[in-house]
PDB file of C-alpha atoms in Angstrom:
ATOM      1  CA  MET M   1      59.023 112.065 101.173  1.00 83.00           C
ATOM      2  CA  GLU M   2      56.977 108.965 103.908  1.00 87.00           C
ATOM      3  CA  GLU M   3      57.099 107.388 101.110  1.00 89.00           C
ATOM      4  CA  CYS M   4      60.977 107.717 100.447  1.00 86.00           C
ATOM      5  CA  ILE M   5      62.094 107.723 104.182  1.00 88.00           C
ATOM      6  CA  LYS M   6      60.280 104.501 104.449  1.00 93.00           C
ATOM      7  CA  GLU M   7      61.899 103.018 101.284  1.00 93.00           C
ATOM      8  CA  ILE M   8      65.332 104.246 102.543  1.00 91.00           C
ATOM      9  CA  LYS M   9      65.964 101.995 105.513  1.00 94.00           C
ATOM     10  CA  THR M  10      64.865  99.120 103.602  1.00 95.00           C
ATOM     11  CA  LEU M  11      67.708  99.514 102.179  1.00 96.00           C
ATOM     12  CA  ILE M  12      70.101 100.724 104.681  1.00 97.00           C
ATOM     13  CA  THR M  13      73.215  97.680 106.430  1.00 97.00           C
ATOM     14  CA  LEU M  14      75.103 100.686 107.907  1.00 97.00           C
ATOM     15  CA  ARG M  15      79.332 100.154 108.631  1.00 96.00           C
ATOM     16  CA  ALA M  16      81.649 101.249 109.793  1.00 96.00           C
ATOM     17  CA  THR M  17      85.027 101.466 111.168  1.00 94.00           C
ATOM     18  CA  TYR M  18      87.393 104.051 112.925  1.00 94.00           C
ATOM     19  CA  LYS M  19      91.978 103.897 113.851  1.00 94.00           C
ATOM     20  CA  TYR M  20      93.240 106.478 116.182  1.00 94.00           C
ATOM     21  CA  SER M  21      97.019 107.383 115.281  1.00 95.00           C
ATOM     22  CA  SER M  22      99.299 109.993 116.080  1.00 95.00           C
ATOM     23  CA  VAL M  23      99.289 113.518 114.306  1.00 95.00           C
ATOM     24  CA  HIS M  24     102.873 115.254 113.530  1.00 94.00           C
ATOM     25  CA  ILE M  25     102.533 118.163 111.713  1.00 92.00           C
ATOM     26  CA  ASN M  26     105.312 120.319 109.632  1.00 88.00           C
ATOM     27  CA  ASN M  27     103.814 121.633 106.928  1.00 86.00           C
ATOM     28  CA  GLN M  28     101.721 118.620 106.032  1.00 89.00           C
ATOM     29  CA  ALA M  29      99.037 116.743 108.081  1.00 91.00           C
ATOM     30  CA  ASN M  30     101.676 113.816 109.356  1.00 92.00           C
ATOM     31  CA  LEU M  31      99.228 110.434 110.007  1.00 94.00           C
ATOM     32  CA  VAL M  32     101.975 108.703 111.993  1.00 94.00           C
ATOM     33  CA  ASP M  33      99.990 105.436 112.604  1.00 94.00           C
ATOM     34  CA  ILE M  34      98.403 104.801 108.866  1.00 92.00           C
ATOM     35  CA  ASN M  35     100.787 105.983 107.726  1.00 90.00           C
ATOM     36  CA  LEU M  36      99.232 109.546 105.942  1.00 91.00           C
ATOM     37  CA  LYS M  37      99.988 111.706 105.063  1.00 91.00           C
ATOM     38  CA  LEU M  38      97.672 115.364 103.957  1.00 91.00           C
ATOM     39  CA  LYS M  39      98.115 117.810 102.273  1.00 89.00           C
ATOM     40  CA  GLY M  40      96.501 120.959 103.070  1.00 90.00           C
ATOM     41  CA  LYS M  41      96.138 124.777 104.640  1.00 92.00           C
ATOM     42  CA  ASP M  42      93.092 123.779 105.922  1.00 93.00           C
ATOM     43  CA  ILE M  43      93.216 120.533 107.853  1.00 92.00           C
ATOM     44  CA  LEU M  44      96.744 121.382 108.601  1.00 92.00           C
ATOM     45  CA  HIS M  45      95.110 123.954 110.227  1.00 92.00           C
ATOM     46  CA  HIS M  46      92.422 121.743 111.881  1.00 92.00           C
ATOM     47  CA  LEU M  47      94.838 119.757 113.084  1.00 92.00           C
ATOM     48  CA  GLU M  48      97.526 122.142 114.098  1.00 89.00           C
ATOM     49  CA  GLU M  49      96.634 121.440 118.319  1.00 89.00           C
ATOM     50  CA  SER M  50      96.666 117.230 117.946  1.00 91.00           C
ATOM     51  CA  ASN M  51      98.949 115.217 118.306  1.00 90.00           C
ATOM     52  CA  LYS M  52      95.831 112.497 117.832  1.00 92.00           C
ATOM     53  CA  CYS M  53      92.908 111.920 115.515  1.00 93.00           C
ATOM     54  CA  CYS M  54      91.079 109.659 114.975  1.00 94.00           C
ATOM     55  CA  VAL M  55      90.039 108.456 111.495  1.00 92.00           C
ATOM     56  CA  MET M  56      86.204 107.065 110.402  1.00 93.00           C
ATOM     57  CA  ALA M  57      84.858 105.934 107.455  1.00 93.00           C
ATOM     58  CA  ALA M  58      80.872 104.352 107.529  1.00 95.00           C
ATOM     59  CA  THR M  59      79.097 103.676 104.064  1.00 96.00           C
ATOM     60  CA  LEU M  60      75.138 103.063 104.486  1.00 97.00           C
ATOM     61  CA  GLY M  61      75.543 100.308 101.987  1.00 96.00           C
ATOM     62  CA  SER M  62      75.975 100.147  98.052  1.00 96.00           C
ATOM     63  CA  LYS M  63      71.824  99.401  97.903  1.00 97.00           C
ATOM     64  CA  VAL M  64      71.734 103.035  99.080  1.00 97.00           C
ATOM     65  CA  ASP M  65      73.481 104.189  95.833  1.00 96.00           C
ATOM     66  CA  ARG M  66      72.002 101.356  92.929  1.00 97.00           C
ATOM     67  CA  LYS M  67      68.769 102.599  94.460  1.00 97.00           C
ATOM     68  CA  ILE M  68      69.787 106.304  93.747  1.00 97.00           C
ATOM     69  CA  LEU M  69      71.080 105.857  90.636  1.00 97.00           C
ATOM     70  CA  TYR M  70      68.289 103.762  89.351  1.00 98.00           C
ATOM     71  CA  TYR M  71      65.689 106.237  90.410  1.00 97.00           C
ATOM     72  CA  GLU M  72      67.908 108.802  88.306  1.00 97.00           C
ATOM     73  CA  LYS M  73      67.422 107.889  85.651  1.00 98.00           C
ATOM     74  CA  VAL M  74      63.084 107.630  85.579  1.00 98.00           C
ATOM     75  CA  ASN M  75      62.407 109.515  88.710  1.00 96.00           C
ATOM     76  CA  MET M  76      65.068 112.301  88.899  1.00 97.00           C
ATOM     77  CA  THR M  77      62.064 113.400  91.819  1.00 95.00           C
ATOM     78  CA  LYS M  78      62.219 110.878  94.263  1.00 96.00           C
ATOM     79  CA  ALA M  79      65.821 110.602  93.468  1.00 96.00           C
ATOM     80  CA  VAL M  80      67.207 113.549  94.984  1.00 97.00           C
ATOM     81  CA  ILE M  81      64.685 113.112  98.112  1.00 96.00           C
ATOM     82  CA  LEU M  82      66.356 109.677  98.239  1.00 96.00           C
ATOM     83  CA  ASP M  83      69.816 111.245  98.544  1.00 96.00           C
ATOM     84  CA  ALA M  84      68.326 113.744 100.797  1.00 96.00           C
ATOM     85  CA  CYS M  85      67.217 111.245 102.692  1.00 96.00           C
ATOM     86  CA  ALA M  86      70.392 109.573 102.485  1.00 97.00           C
ATOM     87  CA  THR M  87      72.423 112.292 103.405  1.00 95.00           C
ATOM     88  CA  THR M  88      71.218 112.765 107.023  1.00 95.00           C
ATOM     89  CA  ALA M  89      70.994 109.490 107.423  1.00 96.00           C
ATOM     90  CA  ILE M  90      75.028 109.138 107.335  1.00 96.00           C
ATOM     91  CA  GLU M  91      75.035 111.959 109.131  1.00 95.00           C
ATOM     92  CA  GLU M  92      73.089 110.672 111.444  1.00 96.00           C
ATOM     93  CA  TYR M  93      75.016 107.554 112.073  1.00 97.00           C
ATOM     94  CA  CYS M  94      78.077 109.495 112.365  1.00 96.00           C
ATOM     95  CA  ASP M  95      76.784 111.084 115.269  1.00 96.00           C
ATOM     96  CA  LEU M  96      76.618 107.961 116.925  1.00 97.00           C
ATOM     97  CA  ILE M  97      80.458 106.415 116.007  1.00 96.00           C
ATOM     98  CA  GLU M  98      82.118 110.250 116.602  1.00 95.00           C
ATOM     99  CA  ASN M  99      79.488 109.882 120.270  1.00 94.00           C
ATOM    100  CA  GLU M 100      81.550 106.449 120.145  1.00 94.00           C
ATOM    101  CA  VAL M 101      84.970 107.987 119.965  1.00 94.00           C
ATOM    102  CA  LYS M 102      84.282 110.673 122.871  1.00 94.00           C
ATOM    103  CA  LYS M 103      83.454 109.443 125.372  1.00 93.00           C
ATOM    104  CA  GLU M 104      86.722 106.615 124.850  1.00 92.00           C
ATOM    105  CA  VAL M 105      88.884 109.936 124.361  1.00 92.00           C
ATOM    106  CA  GLU M 106      87.510 111.343 127.388  1.00 91.00           C
ATOM    107  CA  LYS M 107      89.052 108.287 129.330  1.00 90.00           C
ATOM    108  CA  ASP M 108      92.110 109.940 128.220  1.00 87.00           C
ATOM    109  CA  LYS M 109      91.125 112.992 129.137  1.00 87.00           C
ATOM    110  CA  LEU M 110      91.737 114.172 125.824  1.00 86.00           C
ATOM    111  CA  ASN M 111      89.345 116.570 123.348  1.00 84.00           C
ATOM    112  CA  ILE M 112      87.863 116.011 120.155  1.00 87.00           C
ATOM    113  CA  ASN M 113      87.498 118.750 117.309  1.00 88.00           C
ATOM    114  CA  TRP M 114      85.317 118.416 114.596  1.00 88.00           C
ATOM    115  CA  ARG M 115      85.099 116.401 112.666  1.00 91.00           C
ATOM    116  CA  TYR M 116      86.720 116.631 108.880  1.00 90.00           C
ATOM    117  CA  SER M 117      86.023 114.864 105.914  1.00 90.00           C
ATOM    118  CA  PRO M 118      87.039 114.850 101.972  1.00 90.00           C
ATOM    119  CA  GLY M 119      86.411 117.522  99.876  1.00 89.00           C
ATOM    120  CA  TYR M 120      86.340 120.461 102.335  1.00 90.00           C
ATOM    121  CA  GLY M 121      88.322 122.877 102.758  1.00 90.00           C
ATOM    122  CA  ASP M 122      91.371 122.239 100.243  1.00 91.00           C
ATOM    123  CA  LEU M 123      91.450 118.737 101.217  1.00 90.00           C
ATOM    124  CA  ASP M 124      91.234 116.605  97.859  1.00 89.00           C
ATOM    125  CA  ILE M 125      88.270 114.564  98.115  1.00 91.00           C
ATOM    126  CA  SER M 126      90.702 111.949  96.309  1.00 90.00           C
ATOM    127  CA  ILE M 127      92.543 111.300  99.118  1.00 89.00           C
ATOM    128  CA  GLN M 128      88.628 108.760  99.845  1.00 88.00           C
ATOM    129  CA  ARG M 129      90.645 105.937  98.129  1.00 87.00           C
ATOM    130  CA  GLU M 130      93.944 106.043 100.522  1.00 86.00           C
ATOM    131  CA  LEU M 131      92.259 106.589 103.495  1.00 85.00           C
ATOM    132  CA  LEU M 132      90.273 103.173 103.327  1.00 84.00           C
ATOM    133  CA  LYS M 133      93.190 100.943 102.496  1.00 80.00           C
ATOM    134  CA  SER M 134      94.816 102.604 105.371  1.00 77.00           C
TER     135      SER M 134
END
């Protein structure tokens, strides 16, 4: 485990971006400023009292994915452990970004909801491509 933790640290190249959008709710959640429609009852419920939304994308970099794929062929146990380390790393990184966003919006007397990602509930994971384009 310790070996995998050390290895993942050498592979990570952190990158992230985020932007804000006005939210209009009708039968779907419309992120007006980035021209994106989010379909699904769960995301609609999640954003129903929101007038603004922050869309965030974060990555550990492609080296991590490539190394996990490599280990899937030669050492599945190590691949699973490295994948778990990567999951922990990206969640911690997203927590940092979320705290940055929280500080920004508190200046405007706004509150934040919890993070919601494609693949949660009935928000189709295929929306990721559109999110990245926006």
